[in-house]
PDB file of C-alpha atoms in Angstrom:
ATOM      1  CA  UNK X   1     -89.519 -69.523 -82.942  1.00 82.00           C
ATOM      2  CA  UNK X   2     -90.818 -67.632 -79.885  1.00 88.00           C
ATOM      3  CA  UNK X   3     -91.132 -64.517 -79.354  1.00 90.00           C
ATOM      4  CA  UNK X   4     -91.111 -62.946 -75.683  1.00 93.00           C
ATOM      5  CA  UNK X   5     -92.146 -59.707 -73.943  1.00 93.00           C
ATOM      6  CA  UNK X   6     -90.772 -58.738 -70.559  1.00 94.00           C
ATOM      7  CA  UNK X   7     -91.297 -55.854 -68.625  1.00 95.00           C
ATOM      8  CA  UNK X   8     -90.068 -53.520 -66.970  1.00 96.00           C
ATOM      9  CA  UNK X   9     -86.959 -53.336 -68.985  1.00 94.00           C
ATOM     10  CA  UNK X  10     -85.270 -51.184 -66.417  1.00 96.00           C
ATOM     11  CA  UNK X  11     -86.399 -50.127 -62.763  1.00 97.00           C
ATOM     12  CA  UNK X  12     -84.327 -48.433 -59.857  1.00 97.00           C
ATOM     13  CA  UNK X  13     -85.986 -49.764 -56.931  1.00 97.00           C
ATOM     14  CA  UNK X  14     -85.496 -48.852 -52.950  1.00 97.00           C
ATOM     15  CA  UNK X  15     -84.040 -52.069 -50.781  1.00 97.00           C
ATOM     16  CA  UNK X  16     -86.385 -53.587 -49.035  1.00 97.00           C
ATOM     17  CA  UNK X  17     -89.383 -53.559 -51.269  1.00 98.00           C
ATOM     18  CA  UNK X  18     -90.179 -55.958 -53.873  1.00 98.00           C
ATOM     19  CA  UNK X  19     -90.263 -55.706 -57.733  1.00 98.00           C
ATOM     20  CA  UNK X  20     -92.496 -58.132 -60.074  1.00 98.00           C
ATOM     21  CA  UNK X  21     -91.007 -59.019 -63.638  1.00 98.00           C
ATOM     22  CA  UNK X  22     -93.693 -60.193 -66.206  1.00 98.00           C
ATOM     23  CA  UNK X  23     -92.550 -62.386 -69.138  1.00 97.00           C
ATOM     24  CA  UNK X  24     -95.108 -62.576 -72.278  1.00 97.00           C
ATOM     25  CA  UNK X  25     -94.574 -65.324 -75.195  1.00 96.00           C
ATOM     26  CA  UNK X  26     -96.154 -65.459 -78.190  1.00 95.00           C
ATOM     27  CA  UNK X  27     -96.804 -68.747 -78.298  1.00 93.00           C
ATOM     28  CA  UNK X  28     -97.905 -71.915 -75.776  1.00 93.00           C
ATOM     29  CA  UNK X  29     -94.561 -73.455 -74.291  1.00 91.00           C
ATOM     30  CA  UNK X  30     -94.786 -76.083 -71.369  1.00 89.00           C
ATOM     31  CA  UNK X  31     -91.321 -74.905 -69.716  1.00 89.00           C
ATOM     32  CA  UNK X  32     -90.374 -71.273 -68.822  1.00 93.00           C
ATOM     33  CA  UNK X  33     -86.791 -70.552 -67.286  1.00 94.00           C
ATOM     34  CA  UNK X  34     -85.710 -67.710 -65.539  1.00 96.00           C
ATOM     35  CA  UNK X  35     -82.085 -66.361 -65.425  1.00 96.00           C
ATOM     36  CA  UNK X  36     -79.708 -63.827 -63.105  1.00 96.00           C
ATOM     37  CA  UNK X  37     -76.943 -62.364 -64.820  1.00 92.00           C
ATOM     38  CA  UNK X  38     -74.967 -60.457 -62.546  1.00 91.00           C
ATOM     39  CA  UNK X  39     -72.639 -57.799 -63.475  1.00 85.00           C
ATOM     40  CA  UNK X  40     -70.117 -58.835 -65.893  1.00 79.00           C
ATOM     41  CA  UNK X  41     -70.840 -62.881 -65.084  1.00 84.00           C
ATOM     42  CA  UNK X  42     -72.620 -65.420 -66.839  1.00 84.00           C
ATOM     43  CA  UNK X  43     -76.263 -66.302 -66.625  1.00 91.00           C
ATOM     44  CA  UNK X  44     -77.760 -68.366 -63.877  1.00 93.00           C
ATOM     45  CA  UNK X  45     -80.643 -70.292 -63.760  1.00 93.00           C
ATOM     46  CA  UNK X  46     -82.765 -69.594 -60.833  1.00 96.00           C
ATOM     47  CA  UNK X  47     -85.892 -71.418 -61.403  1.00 95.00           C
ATOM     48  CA  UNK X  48     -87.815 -73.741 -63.962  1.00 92.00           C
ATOM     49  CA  UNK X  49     -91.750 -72.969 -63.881  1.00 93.00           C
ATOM     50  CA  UNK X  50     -94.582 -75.170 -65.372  1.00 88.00           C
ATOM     51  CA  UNK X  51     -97.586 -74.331 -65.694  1.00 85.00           C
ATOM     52  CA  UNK X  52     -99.823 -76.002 -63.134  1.00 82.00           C
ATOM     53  CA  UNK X  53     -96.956 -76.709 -60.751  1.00 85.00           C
ATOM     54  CA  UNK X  54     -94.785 -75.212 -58.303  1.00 89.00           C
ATOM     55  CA  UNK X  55     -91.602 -73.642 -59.734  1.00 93.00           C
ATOM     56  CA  UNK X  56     -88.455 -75.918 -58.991  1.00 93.00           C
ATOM     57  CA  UNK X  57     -85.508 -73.878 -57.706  1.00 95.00           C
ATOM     58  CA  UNK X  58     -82.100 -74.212 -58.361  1.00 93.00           C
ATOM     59  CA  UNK X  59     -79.363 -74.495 -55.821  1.00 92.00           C
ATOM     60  CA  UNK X  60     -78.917 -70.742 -53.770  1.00 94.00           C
ATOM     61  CA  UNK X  61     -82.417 -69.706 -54.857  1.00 97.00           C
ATOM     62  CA  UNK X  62     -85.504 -70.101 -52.395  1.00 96.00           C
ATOM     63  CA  UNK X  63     -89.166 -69.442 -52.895  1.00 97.00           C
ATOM     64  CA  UNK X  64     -88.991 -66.812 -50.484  1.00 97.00           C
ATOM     65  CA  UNK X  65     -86.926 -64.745 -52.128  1.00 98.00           C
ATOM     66  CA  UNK X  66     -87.869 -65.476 -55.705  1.00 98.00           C
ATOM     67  CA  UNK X  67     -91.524 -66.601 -55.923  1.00 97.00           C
ATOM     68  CA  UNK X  68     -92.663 -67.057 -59.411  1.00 97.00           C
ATOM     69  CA  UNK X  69     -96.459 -67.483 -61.069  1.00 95.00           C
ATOM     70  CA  UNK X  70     -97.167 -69.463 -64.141  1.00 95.00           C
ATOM     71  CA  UNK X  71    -100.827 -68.786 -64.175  1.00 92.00           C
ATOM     72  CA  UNK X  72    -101.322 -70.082 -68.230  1.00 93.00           C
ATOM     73  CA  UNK X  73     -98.888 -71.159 -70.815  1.00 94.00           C
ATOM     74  CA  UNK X  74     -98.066 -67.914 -72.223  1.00 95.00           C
ATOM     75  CA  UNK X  75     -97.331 -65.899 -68.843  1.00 96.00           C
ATOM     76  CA  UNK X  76     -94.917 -66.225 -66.049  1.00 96.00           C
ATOM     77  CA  UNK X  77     -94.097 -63.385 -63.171  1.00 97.00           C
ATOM     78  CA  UNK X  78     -90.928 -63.356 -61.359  1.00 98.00           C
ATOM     79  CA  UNK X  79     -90.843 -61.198 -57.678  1.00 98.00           C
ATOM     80  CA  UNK X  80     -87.651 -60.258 -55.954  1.00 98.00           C
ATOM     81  CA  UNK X  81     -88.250 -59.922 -52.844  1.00 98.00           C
ATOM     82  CA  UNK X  82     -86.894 -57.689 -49.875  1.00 97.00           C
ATOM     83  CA  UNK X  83     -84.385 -56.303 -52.305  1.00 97.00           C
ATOM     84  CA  UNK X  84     -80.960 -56.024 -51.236  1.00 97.00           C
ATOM     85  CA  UNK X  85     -77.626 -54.066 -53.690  1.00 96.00           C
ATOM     86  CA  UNK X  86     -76.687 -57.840 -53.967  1.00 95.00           C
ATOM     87  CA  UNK X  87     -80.072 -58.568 -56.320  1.00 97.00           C
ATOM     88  CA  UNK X  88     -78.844 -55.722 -59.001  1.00 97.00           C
ATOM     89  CA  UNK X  89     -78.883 -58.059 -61.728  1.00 96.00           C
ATOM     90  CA  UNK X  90     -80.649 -58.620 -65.243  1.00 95.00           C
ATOM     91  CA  UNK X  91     -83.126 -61.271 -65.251  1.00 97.00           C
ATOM     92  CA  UNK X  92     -84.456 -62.703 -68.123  1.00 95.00           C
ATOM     93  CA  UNK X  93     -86.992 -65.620 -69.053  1.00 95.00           C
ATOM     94  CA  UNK X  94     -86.486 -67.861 -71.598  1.00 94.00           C
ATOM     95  CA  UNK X  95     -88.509 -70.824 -73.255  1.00 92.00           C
ATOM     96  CA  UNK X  96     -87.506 -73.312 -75.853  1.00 84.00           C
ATOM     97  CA  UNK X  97     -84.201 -75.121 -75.280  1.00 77.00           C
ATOM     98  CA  UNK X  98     -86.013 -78.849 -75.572  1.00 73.00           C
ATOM     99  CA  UNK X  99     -84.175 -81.708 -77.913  1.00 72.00           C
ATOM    100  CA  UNK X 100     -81.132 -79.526 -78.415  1.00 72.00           C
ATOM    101  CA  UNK X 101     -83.163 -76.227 -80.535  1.00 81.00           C
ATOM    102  CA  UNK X 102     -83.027 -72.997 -79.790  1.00 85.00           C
ATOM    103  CA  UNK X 103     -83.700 -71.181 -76.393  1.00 89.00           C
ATOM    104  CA  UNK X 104     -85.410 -67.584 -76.664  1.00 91.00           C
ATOM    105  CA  UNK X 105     -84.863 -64.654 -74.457  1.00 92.00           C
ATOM    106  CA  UNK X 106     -86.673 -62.216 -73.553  1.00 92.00           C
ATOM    107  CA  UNK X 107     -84.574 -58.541 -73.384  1.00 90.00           C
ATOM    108  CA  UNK X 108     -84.022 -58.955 -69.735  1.00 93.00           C
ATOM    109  CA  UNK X 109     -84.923 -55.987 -66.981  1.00 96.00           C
ATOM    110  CA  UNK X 110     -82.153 -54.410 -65.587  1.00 95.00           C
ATOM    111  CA  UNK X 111     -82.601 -53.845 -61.770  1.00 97.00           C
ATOM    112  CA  UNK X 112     -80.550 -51.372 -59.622  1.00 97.00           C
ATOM    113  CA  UNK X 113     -81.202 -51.751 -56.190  1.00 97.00           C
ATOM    114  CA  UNK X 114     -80.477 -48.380 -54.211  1.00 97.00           C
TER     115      UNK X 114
ATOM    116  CA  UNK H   1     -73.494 -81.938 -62.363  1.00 80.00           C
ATOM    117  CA  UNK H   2     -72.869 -80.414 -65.941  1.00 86.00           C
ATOM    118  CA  UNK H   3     -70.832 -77.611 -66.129  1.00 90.00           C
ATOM    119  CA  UNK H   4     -69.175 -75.119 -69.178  1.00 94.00           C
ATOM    120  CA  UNK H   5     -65.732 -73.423 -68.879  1.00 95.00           C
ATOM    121  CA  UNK H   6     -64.474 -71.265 -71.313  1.00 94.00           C
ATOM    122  CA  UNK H   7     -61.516 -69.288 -71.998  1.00 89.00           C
ATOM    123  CA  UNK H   8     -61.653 -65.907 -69.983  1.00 83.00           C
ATOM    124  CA  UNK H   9     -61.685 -62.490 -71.873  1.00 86.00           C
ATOM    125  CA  UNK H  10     -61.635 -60.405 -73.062  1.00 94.00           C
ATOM    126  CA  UNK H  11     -60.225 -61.050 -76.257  1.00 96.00           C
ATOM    127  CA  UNK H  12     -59.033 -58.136 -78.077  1.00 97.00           C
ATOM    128  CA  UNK H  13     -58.242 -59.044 -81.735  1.00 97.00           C
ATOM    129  CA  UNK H  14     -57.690 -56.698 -85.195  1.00 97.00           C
ATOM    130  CA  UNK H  15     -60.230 -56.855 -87.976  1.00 97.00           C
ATOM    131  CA  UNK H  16     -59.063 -60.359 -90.306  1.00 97.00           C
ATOM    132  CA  UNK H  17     -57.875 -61.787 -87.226  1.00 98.00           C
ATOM    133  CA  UNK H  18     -58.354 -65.778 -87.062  1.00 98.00           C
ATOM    134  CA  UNK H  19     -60.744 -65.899 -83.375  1.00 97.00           C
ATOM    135  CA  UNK H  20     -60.719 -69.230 -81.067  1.00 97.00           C
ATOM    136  CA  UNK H  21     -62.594 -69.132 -78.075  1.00 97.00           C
ATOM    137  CA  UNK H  22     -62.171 -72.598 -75.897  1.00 97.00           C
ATOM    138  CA  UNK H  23     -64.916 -74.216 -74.377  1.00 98.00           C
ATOM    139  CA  UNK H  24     -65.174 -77.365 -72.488  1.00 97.00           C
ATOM    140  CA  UNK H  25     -68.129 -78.958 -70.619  1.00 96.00           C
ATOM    141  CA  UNK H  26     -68.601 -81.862 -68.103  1.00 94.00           C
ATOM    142  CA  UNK H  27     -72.071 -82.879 -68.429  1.00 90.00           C
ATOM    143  CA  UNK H  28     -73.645 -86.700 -67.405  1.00 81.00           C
ATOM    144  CA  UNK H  29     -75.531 -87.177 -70.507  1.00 78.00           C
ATOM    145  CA  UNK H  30     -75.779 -86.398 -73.943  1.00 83.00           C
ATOM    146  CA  UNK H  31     -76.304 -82.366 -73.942  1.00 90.00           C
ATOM    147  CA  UNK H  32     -76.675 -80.442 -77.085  1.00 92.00           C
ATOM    148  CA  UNK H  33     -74.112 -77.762 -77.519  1.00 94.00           C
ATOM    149  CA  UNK H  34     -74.850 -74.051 -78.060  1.00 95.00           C
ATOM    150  CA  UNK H  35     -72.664 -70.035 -78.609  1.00 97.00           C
ATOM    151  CA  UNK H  36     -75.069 -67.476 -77.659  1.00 95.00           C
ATOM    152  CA  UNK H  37     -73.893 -64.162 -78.705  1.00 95.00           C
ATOM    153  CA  UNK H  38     -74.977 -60.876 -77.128  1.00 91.00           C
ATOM    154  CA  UNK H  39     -73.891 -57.814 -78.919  1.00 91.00           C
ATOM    155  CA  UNK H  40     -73.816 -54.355 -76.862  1.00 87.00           C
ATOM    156  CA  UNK H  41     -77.191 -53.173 -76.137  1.00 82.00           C
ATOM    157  CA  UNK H  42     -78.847 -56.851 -77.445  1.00 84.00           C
ATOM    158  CA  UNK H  43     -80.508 -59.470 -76.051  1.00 84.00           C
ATOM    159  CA  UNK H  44     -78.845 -63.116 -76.304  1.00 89.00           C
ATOM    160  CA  UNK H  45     -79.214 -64.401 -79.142  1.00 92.00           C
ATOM    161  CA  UNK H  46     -78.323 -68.032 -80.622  1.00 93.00           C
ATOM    162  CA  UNK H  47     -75.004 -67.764 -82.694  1.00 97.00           C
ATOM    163  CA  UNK H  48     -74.927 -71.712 -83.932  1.00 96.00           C
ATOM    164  CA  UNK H  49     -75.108 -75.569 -82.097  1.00 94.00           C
ATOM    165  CA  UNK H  50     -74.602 -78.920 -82.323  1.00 95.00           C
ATOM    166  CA  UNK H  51     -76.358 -82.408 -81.091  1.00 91.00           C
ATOM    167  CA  UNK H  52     -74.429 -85.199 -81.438  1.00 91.00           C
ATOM    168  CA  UNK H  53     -71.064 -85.446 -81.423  1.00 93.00           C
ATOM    169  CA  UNK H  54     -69.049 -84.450 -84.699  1.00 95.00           C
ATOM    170  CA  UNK H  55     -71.502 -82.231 -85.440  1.00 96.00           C
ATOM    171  CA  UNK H  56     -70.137 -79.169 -86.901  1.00 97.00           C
ATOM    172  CA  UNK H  57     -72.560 -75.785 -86.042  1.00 97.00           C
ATOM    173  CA  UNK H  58     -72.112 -72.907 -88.760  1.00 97.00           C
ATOM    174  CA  UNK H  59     -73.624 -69.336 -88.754  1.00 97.00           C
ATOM    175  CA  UNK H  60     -72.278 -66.274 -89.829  1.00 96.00           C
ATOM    176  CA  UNK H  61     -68.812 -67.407 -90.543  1.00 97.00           C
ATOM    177  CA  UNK H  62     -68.817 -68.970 -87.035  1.00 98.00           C
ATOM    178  CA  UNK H  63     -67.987 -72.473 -86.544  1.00 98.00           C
ATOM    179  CA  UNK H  64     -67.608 -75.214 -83.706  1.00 98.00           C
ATOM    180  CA  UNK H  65     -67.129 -78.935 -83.531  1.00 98.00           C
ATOM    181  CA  UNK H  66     -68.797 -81.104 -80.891  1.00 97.00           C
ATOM    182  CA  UNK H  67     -66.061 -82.989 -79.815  1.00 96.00           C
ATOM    183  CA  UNK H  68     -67.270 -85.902 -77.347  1.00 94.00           C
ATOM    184  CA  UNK H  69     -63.517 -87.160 -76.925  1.00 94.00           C
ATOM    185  CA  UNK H  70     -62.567 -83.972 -75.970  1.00 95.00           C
ATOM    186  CA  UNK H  71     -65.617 -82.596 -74.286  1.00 96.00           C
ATOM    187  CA  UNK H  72     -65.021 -79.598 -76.196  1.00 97.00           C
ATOM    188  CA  UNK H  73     -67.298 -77.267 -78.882  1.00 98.00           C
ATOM    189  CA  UNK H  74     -64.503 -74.527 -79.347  1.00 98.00           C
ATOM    190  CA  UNK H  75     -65.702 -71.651 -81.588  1.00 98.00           C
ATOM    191  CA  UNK H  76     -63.774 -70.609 -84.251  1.00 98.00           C
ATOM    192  CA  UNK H  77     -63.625 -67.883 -87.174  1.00 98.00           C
ATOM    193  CA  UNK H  78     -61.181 -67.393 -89.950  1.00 97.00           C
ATOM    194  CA  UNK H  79     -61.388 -63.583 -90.042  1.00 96.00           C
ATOM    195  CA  UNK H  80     -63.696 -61.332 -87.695  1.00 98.00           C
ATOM    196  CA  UNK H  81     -64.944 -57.918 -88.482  1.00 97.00           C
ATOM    197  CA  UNK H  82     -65.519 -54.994 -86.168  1.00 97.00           C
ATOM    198  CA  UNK H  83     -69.154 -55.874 -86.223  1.00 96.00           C
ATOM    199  CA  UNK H  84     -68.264 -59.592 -84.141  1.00 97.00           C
ATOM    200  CA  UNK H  85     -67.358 -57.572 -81.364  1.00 97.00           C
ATOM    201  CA  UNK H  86     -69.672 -58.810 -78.535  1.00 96.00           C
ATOM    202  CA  UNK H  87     -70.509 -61.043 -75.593  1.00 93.00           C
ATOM    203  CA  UNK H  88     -69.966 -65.024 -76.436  1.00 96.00           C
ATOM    204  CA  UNK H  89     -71.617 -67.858 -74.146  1.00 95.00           C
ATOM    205  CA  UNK H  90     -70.930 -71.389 -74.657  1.00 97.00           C
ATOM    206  CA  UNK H  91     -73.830 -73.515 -72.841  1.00 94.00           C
ATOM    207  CA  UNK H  92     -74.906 -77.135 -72.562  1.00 92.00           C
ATOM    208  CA  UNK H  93     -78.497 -78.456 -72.223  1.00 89.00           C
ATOM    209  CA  UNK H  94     -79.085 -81.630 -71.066  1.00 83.00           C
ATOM    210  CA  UNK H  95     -82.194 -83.648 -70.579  1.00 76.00           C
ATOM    211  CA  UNK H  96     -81.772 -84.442 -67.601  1.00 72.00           C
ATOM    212  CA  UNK H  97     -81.811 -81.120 -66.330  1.00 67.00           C
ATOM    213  CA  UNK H  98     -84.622 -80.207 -67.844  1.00 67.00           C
ATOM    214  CA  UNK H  99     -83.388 -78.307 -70.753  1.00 72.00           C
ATOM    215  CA  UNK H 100     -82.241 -75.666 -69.075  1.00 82.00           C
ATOM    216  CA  UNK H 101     -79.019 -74.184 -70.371  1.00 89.00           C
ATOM    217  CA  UNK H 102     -76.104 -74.030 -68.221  1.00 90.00           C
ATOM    218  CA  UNK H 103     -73.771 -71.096 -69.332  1.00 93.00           C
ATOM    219  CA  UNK H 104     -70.289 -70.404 -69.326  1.00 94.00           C
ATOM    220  CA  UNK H 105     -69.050 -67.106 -68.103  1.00 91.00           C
ATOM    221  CA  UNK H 106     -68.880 -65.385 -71.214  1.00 93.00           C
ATOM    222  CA  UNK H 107     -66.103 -64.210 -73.565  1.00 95.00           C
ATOM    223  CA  UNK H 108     -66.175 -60.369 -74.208  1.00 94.00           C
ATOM    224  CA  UNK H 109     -64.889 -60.062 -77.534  1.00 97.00           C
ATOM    225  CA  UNK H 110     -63.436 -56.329 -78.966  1.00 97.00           C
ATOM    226  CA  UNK H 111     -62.689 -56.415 -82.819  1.00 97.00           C
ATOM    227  CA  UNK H 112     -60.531 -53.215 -83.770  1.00 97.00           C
ATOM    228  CA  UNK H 113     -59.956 -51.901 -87.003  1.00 95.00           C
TER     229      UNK H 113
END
């Protein structure tokens, strides 16, 4: 099992500036995943991050936008960037998910852009 | 690419109720199968999963089939409680994809007494 730490839980941030979600695991994992849930949808996946790579995005998600750190095996950032209403989401991280086990979330920050 | 659809919600159902939430995927492997739950105020958690196909997942009360014939891992219960009242997310990972889970849009689920 994994367990994961992500903070800020919450934040109300101004559009326009930029907010930087840290995700913690308790363990070494190789793959780290980061999700959107938008209000009252499902979760998206908006980037895959290795450690010692460049994050691969998924479809609708740039760099840009999104730009992620995986400094060690334990750590990952996500940044939204040049917030907009549209990015009032919860984002989570997750690891685990390989051979068919179980995926671990961490208790996703809720972001209200304003 | 692989994709989950699910029944939409929500689901309003009385306490001993028999639940069945549909779920179908498309996928161009051989995914496993997952329900994620995510009761108010809770992070998602894993509910059961399967595979292989005929696997049968169980937790809870909770059970689903993976169906390859079908492309279907419909959850089922023979009598839910108040306290199954929650968020339920079928998802797929495949190998190919990198493990990654792709969701379905969620089934809000409302048990009443």
């Amino acid at each position: 099992s994994a367990v994961i730490s992500q903070k800020p839980s919450r934040d109300i941030c101004q559009r326009g500036t930029s907010l930087t979600i840290q995700c913690q695991v308790d363990s070494q994992v190789t793959m780290m995943f980061w999700y959107r849930q938008q209000p009252g949808q499902s979760l998206t996946l908006i980037a895959t991050a290795n450690q010692g790579s460049e994050a691969t995005y998924e479809s609708g998600f740039v760099i840009d936008k999104f730009p992620i750190s995986r400094p060690n095996l334990t750590f990952s950032t996500l940044t939204v960037s040049n917030m907009s209403p549209e990015d009032s989401s919860i984002y989570l991280c997750s690891v685990g998910g390989q051979g068919g086990t179980e995926a671990f979330f961490g208790q996703g920050t809720r972001l209200t852009v304003v | 690419g692989n994709s989950v659809t699910q029944m939409e919600g929500p689901v309003t159902l009385s306490e001993e109720a028999f639940l069945t939430i549909n779920c179908t995927y498309t996928a161009t492997g051989y995914p496993s199968l997952f329900w994620y739950v995510q009761y108010p105020g809770e992070g998602l958690q894993l509910l059961l999963k399967a595979t292989k196909a005929d696997d049968k997942g169980s937790n809870k009360g909770f059970e689903a089939t993976y169906r390859k014939e079908t492309t279907s891992f419909h959850l089922e219960k023979g009598s839910v409680q108040v306290s199954d009242s929650a968020v339920y997310f079928c998802a797929l990972s495949d190998p190919g994809s990198g493990y990654a889970l792709n969701f379905g849009k969620g089934t809000s689920l409302l048990v009443t007494p």
